[in-house]
PDB file of C-alpha atoms in Angstrom:
ATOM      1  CA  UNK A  18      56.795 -12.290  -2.520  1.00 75.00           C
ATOM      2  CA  UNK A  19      55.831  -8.880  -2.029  1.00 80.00           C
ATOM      3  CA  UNK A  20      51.767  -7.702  -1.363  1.00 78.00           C
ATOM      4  CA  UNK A  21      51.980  -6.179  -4.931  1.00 78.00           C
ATOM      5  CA  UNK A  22      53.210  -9.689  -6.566  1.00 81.00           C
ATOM      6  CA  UNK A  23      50.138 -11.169  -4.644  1.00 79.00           C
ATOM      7  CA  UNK A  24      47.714  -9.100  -5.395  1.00 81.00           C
ATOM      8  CA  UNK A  25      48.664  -8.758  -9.241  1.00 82.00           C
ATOM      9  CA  UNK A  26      48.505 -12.815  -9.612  1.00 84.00           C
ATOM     10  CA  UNK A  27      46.001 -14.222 -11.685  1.00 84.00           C
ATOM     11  CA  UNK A  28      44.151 -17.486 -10.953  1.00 84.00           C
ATOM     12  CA  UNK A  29      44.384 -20.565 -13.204  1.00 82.00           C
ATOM     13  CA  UNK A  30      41.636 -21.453 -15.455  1.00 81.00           C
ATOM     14  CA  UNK A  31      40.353 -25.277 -15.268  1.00 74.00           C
ATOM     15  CA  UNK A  32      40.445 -26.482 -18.323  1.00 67.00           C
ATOM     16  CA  UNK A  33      37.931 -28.104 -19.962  1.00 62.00           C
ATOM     17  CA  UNK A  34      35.733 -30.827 -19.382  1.00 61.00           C
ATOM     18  CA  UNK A  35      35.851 -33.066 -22.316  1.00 61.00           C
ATOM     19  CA  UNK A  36      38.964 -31.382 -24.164  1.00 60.00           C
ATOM     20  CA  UNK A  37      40.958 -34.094 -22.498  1.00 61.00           C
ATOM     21  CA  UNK A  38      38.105 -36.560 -23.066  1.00 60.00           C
ATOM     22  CA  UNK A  39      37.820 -35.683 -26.863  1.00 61.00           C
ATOM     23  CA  UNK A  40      41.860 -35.586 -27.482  1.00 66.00           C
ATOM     24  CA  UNK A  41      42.138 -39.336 -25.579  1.00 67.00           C
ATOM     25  CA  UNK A  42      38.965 -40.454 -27.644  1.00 67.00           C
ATOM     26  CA  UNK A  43      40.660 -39.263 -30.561  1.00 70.00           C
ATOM     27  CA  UNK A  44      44.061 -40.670 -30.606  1.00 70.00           C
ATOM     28  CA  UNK A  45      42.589 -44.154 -28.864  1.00 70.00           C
ATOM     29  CA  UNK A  46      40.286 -44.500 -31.417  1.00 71.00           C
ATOM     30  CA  UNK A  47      43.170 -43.778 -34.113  1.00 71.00           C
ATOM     31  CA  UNK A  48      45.771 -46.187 -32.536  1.00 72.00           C
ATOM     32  CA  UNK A  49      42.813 -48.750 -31.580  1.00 73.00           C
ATOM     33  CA  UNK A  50      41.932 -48.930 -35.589  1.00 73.00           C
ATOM     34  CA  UNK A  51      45.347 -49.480 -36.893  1.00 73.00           C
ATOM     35  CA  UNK A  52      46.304 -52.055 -34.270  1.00 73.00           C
ATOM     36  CA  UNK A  53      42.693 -53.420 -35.299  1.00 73.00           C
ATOM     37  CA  UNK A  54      43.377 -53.192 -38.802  1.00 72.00           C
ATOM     38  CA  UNK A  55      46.216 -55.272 -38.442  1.00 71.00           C
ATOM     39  CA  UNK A  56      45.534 -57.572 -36.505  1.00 68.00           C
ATOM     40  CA  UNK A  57      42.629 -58.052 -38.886  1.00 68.00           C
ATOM     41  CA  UNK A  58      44.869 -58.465 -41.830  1.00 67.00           C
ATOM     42  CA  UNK A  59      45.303 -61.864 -41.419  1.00 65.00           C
ATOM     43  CA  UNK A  60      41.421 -62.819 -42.276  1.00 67.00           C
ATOM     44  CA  UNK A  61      41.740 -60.543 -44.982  1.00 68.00           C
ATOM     45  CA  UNK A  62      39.892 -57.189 -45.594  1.00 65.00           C
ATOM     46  CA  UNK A  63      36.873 -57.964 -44.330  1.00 67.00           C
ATOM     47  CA  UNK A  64      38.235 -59.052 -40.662  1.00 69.00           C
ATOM     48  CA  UNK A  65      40.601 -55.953 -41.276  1.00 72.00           C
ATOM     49  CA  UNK A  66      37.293 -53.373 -41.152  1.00 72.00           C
ATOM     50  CA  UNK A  67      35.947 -55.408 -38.363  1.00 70.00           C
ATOM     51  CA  UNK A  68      39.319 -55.074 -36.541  1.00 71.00           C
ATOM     52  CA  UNK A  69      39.276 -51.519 -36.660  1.00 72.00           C
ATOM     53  CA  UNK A  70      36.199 -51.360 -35.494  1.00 73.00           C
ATOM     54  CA  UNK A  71      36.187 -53.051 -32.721  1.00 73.00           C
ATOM     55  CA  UNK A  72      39.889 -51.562 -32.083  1.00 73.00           C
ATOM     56  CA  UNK A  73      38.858 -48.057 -32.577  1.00 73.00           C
ATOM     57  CA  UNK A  74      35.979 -48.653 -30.360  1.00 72.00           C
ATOM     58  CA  UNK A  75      37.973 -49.887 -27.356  1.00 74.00           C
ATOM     59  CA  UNK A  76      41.021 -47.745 -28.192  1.00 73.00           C
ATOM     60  CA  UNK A  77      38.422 -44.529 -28.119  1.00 71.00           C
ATOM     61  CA  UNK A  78      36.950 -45.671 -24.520  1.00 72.00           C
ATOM     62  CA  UNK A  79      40.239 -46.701 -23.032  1.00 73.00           C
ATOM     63  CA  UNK A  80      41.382 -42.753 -24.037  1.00 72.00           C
ATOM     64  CA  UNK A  81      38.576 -40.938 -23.067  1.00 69.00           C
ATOM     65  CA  UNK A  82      38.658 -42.186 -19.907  1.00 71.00           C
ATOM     66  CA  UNK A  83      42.229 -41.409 -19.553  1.00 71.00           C
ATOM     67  CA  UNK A  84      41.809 -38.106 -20.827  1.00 68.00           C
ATOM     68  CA  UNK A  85      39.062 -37.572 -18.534  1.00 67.00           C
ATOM     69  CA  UNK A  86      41.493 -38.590 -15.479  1.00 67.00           C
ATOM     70  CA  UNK A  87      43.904 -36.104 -16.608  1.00 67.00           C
ATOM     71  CA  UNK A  88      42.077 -33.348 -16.602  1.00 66.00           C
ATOM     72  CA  UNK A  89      40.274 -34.052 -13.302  1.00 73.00           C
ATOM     73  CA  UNK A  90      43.762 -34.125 -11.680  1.00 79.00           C
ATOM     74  CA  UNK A  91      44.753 -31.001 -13.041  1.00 80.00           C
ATOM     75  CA  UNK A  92      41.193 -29.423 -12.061  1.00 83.00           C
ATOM     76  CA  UNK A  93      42.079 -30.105  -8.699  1.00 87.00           C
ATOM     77  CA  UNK A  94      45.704 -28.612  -8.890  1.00 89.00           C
ATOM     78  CA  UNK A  95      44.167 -25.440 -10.251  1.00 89.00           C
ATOM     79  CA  UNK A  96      41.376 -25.442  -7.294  1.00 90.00           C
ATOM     80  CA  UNK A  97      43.962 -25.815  -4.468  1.00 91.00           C
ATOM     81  CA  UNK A  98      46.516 -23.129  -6.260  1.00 91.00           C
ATOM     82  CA  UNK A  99      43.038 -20.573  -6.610  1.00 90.00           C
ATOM     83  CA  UNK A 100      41.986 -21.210  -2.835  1.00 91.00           C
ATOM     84  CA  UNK A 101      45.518 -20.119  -2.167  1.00 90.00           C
ATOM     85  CA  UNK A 102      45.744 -17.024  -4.311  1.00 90.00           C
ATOM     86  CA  UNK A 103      42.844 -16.188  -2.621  1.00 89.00           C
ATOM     87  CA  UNK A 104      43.588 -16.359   1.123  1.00 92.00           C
ATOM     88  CA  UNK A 105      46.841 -14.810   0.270  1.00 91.00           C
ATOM     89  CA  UNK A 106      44.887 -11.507  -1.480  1.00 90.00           C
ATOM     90  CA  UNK A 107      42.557 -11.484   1.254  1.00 91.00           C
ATOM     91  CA  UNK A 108      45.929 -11.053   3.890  1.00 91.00           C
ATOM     92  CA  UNK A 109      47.618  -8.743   1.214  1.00 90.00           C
ATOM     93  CA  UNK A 110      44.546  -6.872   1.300  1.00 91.00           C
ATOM     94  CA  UNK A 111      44.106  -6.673   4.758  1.00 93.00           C
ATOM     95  CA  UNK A 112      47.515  -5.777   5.498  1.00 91.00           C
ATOM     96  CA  UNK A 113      47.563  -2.831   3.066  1.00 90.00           C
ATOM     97  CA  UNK A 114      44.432  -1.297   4.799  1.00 91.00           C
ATOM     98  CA  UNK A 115      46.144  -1.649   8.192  1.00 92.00           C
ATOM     99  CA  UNK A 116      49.525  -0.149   6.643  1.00 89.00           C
ATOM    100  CA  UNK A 117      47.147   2.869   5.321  1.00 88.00           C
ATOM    101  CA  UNK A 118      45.554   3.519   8.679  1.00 86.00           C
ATOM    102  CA  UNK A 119      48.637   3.542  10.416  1.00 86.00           C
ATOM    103  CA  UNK A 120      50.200   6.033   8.298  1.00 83.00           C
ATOM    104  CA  UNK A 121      47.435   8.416   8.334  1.00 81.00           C
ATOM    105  CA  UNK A 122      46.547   8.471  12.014  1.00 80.00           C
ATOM    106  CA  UNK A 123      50.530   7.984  13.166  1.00 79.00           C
ATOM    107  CA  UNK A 124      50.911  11.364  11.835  1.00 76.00           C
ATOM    108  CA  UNK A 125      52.270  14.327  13.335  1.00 77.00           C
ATOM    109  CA  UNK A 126      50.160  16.716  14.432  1.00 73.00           C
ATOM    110  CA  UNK A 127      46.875  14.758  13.433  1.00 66.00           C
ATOM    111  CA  UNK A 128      44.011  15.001  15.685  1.00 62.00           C
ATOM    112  CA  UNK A 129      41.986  12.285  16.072  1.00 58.00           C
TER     113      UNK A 129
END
């Protein structure tokens, strides 16, 4: 990779915080009331509300917490990827001043 491909990279964004929590909340609490629901079938429609209930309220922890997990892994990812980017800017960086000086004192008939 060339010190122009370097320096022209742009660093990840983290996503967010509870985005992941929020989708996991939502579809566990969706699949935790219809496996609630029916389940709850069975003592009729009363014991079918209280299934879902209790299903969407177990399904919505259980994916929260998983959507939680997912994001903190890719949080991490995007931290190690940025702490790269940036050493390897700083180096591009540093290189391209040392290429400048060189080129303007190396020249012939400079005086220094």
């Amino acid at each position: 990779m060339k010190d122009s491909d370097i320096l022209a990279e742009k660093k990840k964004k983290n996503p967010s915080r509870f985005g992941g929590m929020l989708k996991g909340t939502g579809i566990g609490g969706a699949i935790g009331a219809t496996g609630g629901a029916l389940l709850g079938m069975r003592k009729g429609w009363k014991g079918a509300a209280i299934g879902a209930a209790v299903g969407g309220s177990i399904g919505s922890t259980v994916g929260g917490g998983a959507g939680m997990m997912s994001g903190s892994k890719q949080r991490k990812e995007n931290e190690f990827y940025n702490d790269r980017l940036r050493y390897a800017q700083r180096q591009a960086q540093r290189r391209e001043r040392k290429d400048w000086k060189q080129n303007m004192t190396q020249r012939e008939g400079y005086t220094y």
